[in-house]
PDB file of C-alpha atoms (C1' of nucleotides) in Angstrom:
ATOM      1  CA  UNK A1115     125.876 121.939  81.681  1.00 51.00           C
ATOM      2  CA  UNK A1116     122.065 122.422  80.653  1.00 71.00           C
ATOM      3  CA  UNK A1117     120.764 125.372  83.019  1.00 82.00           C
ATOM      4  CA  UNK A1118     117.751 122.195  83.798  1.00 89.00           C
ATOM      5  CA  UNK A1119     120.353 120.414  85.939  1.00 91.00           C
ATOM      6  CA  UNK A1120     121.979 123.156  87.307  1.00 91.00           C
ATOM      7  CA  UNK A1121     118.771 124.190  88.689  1.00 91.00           C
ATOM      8  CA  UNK A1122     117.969 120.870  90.094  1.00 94.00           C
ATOM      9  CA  UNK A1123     121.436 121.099  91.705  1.00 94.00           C
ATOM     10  CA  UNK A1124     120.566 124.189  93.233  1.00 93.00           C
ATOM     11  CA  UNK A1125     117.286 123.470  94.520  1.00 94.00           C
ATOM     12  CA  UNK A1126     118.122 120.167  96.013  1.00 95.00           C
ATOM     13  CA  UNK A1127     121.166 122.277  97.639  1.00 95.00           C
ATOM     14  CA  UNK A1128     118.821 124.603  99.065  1.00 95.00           C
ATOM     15  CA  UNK A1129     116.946 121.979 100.878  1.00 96.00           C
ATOM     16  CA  UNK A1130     117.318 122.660 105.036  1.00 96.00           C
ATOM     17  CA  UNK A1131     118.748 120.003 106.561  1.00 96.00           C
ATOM     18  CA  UNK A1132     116.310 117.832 108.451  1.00 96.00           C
ATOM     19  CA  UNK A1133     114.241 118.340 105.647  1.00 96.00           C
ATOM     20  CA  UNK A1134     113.045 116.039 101.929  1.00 96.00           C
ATOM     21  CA  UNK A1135     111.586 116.813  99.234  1.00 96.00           C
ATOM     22  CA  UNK A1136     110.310 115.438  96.219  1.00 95.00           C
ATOM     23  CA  UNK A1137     110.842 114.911  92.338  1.00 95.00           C
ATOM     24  CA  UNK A1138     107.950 116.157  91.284  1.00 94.00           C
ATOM     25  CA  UNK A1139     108.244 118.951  92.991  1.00 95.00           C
ATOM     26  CA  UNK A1140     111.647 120.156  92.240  1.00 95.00           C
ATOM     27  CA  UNK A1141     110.302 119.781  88.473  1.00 94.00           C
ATOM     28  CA  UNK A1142     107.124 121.702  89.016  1.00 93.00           C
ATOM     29  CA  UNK A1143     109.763 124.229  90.728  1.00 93.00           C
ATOM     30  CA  UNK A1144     111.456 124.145  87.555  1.00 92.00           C
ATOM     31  CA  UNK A1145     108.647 124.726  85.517  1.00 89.00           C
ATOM     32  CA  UNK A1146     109.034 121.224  84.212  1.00 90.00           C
ATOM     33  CA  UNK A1147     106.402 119.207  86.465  1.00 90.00           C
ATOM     34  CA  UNK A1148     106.688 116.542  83.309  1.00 90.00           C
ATOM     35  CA  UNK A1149     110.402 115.926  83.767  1.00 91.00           C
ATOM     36  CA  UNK A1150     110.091 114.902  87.001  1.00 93.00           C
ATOM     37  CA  UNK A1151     112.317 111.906  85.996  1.00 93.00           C
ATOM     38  CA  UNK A1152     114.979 114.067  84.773  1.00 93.00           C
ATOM     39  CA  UNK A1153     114.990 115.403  88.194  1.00 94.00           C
ATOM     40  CA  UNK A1154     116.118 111.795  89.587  1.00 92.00           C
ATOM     41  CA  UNK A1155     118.598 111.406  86.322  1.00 91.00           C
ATOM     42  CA  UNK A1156     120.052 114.712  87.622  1.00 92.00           C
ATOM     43  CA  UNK A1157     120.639 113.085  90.817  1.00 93.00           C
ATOM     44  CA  UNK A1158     122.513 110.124  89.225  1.00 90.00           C
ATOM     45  CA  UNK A1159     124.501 112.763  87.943  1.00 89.00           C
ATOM     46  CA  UNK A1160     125.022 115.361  90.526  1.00 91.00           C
ATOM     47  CA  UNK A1161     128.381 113.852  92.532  1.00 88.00           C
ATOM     48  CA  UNK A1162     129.843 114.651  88.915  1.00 86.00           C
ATOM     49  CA  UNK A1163     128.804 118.264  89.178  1.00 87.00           C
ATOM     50  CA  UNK A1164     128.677 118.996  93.141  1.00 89.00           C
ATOM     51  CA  UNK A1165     128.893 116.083  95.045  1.00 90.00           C
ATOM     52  CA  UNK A1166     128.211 118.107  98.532  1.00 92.00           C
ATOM     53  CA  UNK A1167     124.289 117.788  96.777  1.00 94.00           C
ATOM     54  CA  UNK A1168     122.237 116.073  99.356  1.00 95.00           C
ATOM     55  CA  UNK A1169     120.251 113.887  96.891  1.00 94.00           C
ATOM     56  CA  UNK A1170     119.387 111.990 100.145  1.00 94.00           C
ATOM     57  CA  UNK A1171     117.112 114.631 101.216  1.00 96.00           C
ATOM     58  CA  UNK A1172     115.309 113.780  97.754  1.00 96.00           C
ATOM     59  CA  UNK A1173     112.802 111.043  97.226  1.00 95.00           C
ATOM     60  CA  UNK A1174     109.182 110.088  95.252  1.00 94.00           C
ATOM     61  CA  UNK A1175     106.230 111.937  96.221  1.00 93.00           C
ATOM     62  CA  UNK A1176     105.528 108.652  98.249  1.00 93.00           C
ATOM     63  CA  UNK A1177     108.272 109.835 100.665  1.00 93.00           C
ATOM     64  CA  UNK A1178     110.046 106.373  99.630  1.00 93.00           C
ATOM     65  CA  UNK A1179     113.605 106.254  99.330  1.00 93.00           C
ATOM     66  CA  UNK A1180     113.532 104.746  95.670  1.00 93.00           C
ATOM     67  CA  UNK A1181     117.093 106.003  94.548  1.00 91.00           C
ATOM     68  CA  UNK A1182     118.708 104.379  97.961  1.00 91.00           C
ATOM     69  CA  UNK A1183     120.061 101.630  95.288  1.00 89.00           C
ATOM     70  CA  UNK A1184     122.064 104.639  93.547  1.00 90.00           C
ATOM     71  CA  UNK A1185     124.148 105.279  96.889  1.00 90.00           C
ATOM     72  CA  UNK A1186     127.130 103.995  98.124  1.00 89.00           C
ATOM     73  CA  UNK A1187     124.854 101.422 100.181  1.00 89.00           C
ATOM     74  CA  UNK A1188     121.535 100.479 100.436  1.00 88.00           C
ATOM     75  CA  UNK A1189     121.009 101.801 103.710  1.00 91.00           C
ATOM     76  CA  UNK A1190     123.288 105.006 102.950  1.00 92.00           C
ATOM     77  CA  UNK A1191     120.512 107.623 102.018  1.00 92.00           C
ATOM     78  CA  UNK A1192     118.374 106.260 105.518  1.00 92.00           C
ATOM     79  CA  UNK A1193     121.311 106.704 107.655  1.00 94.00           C
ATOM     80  CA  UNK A1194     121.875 110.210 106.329  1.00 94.00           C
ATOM     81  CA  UNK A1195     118.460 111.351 106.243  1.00 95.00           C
ATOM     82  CA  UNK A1196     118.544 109.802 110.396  1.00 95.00           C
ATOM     83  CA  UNK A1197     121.989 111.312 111.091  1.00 96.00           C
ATOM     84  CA  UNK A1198     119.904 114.938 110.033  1.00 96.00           C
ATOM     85  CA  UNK A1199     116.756 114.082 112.440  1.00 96.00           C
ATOM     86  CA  UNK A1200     114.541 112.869 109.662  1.00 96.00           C
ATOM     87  CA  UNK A1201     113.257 109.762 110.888  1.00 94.00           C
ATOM     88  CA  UNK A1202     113.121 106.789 107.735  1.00 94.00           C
ATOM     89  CA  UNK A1203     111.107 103.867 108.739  1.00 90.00           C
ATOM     90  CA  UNK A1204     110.757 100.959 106.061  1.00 88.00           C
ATOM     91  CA  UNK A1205     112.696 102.575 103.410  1.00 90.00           C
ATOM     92  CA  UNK A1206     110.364 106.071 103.642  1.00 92.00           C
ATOM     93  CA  UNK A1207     110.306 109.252 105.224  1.00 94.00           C
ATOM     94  CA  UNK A1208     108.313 109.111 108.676  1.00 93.00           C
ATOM     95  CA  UNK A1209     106.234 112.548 108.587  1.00 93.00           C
ATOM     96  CA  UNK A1210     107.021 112.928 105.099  1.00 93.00           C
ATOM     97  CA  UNK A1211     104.284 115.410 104.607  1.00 91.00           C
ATOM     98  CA  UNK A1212     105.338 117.307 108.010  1.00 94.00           C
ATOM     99  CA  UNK A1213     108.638 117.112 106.749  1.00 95.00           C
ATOM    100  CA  UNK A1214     108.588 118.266 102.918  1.00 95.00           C
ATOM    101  CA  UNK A1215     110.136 121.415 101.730  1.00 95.00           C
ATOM    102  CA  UNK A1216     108.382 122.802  99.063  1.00 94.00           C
ATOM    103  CA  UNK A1217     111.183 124.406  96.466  1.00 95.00           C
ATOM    104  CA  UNK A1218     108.356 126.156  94.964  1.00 93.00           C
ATOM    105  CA  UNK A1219     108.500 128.704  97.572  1.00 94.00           C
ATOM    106  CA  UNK A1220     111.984 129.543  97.803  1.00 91.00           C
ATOM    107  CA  UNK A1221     112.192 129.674  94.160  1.00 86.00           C
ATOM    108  CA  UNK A1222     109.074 132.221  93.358  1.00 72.00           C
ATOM    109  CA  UNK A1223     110.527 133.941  96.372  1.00 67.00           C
ATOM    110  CA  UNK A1224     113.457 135.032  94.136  1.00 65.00           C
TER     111      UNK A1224
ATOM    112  C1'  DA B 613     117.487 112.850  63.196  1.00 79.89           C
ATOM    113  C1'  DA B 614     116.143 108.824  65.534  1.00 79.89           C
ATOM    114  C1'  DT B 615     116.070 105.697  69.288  1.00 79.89           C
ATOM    115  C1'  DG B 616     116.776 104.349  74.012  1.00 79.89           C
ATOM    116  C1'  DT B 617     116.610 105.503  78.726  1.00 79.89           C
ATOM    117  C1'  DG B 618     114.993 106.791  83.500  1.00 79.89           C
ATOM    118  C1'  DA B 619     116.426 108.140  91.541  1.00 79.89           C
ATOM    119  C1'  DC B 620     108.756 109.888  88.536  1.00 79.89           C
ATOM    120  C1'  DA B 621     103.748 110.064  88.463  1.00 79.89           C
ATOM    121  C1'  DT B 622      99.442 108.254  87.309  1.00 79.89           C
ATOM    122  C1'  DA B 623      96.240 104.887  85.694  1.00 79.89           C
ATOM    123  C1'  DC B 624      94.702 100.383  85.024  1.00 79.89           C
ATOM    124  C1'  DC B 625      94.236  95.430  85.791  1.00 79.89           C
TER     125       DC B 625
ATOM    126  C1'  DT C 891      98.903  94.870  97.271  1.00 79.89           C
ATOM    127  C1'  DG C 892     101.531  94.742  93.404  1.00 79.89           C
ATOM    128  C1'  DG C 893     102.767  94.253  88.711  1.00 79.89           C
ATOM    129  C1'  DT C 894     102.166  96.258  84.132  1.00 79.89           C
ATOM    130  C1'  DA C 895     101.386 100.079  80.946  1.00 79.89           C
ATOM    131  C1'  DT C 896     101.569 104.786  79.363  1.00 79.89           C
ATOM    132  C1'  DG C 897     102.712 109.797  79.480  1.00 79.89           C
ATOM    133  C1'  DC C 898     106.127 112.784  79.999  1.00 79.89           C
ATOM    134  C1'  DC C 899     110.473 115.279  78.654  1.00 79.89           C
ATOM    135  C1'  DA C 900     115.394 116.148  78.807  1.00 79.89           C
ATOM    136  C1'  DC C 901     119.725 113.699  78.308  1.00 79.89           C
ATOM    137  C1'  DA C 902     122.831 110.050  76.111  1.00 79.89           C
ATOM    138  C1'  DT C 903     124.295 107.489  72.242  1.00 79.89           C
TER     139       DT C 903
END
DNA sequence: AATGTGACATACC
DNA sequence: TGGTATGCCACAT
């Protein structure tokens, strides 16, 4: 596939547990801050490619858990991200901003 | 090639 | 607060 997802898949697969991140930012990561939504379409797609990806861990740059309707349940992604010690309240990440891993340095890392 | 789409982000009303 | 509109860009058809 397109070296775009692949490197969403990778990013979102080197997010520590107990940890989120956002859409934007994986794309910025990327060097693609405009494709954001590709990021998310990636997502859709990932079980297809590795489906150990914890698109749970990903979300809007609101912290809300907009692609919850794309799991198995509803209330799937919350569970997960609360099973992992992040704490969802209302459909968004509690602490979002204490909480967000920021690909951006573990990718310019290298 | 052209058109439609979207798990975003931002702006506007 | 919340719906609508637009930009954006890569993928799907």
């Amino acid at each position: 596939m397109n070296d775009f997802y692949l490197q969403v898949f990778e990013v979102v697969k080197l997010i520590p547990k107990g940890r989120v991140s956002s859409y934007g930012a994986i794309a910025k990561a990327l060097g693609t801050a405009k494709s954001s939504r590709m990021v998310g379409y990636a997502m859709n797609l990932s079980h297809k490619h590795d489906p150990k990806i914890p698109a749970h861990r990903v979300v809007n740059r609101n912290g809300l858990l907009t692609g919850k309707h794309h799991f198995a349940s509803a209330t799937q992604m919350q569970e997960l991200l609360n099973k992992e010690g992040v704490q969802v309240i209302d459909d968004k990440v509690c602490n979002f901003e204490h909480l967000f891993w920021d690909p951006i340095k573990e990718i310019k890392v290298e």
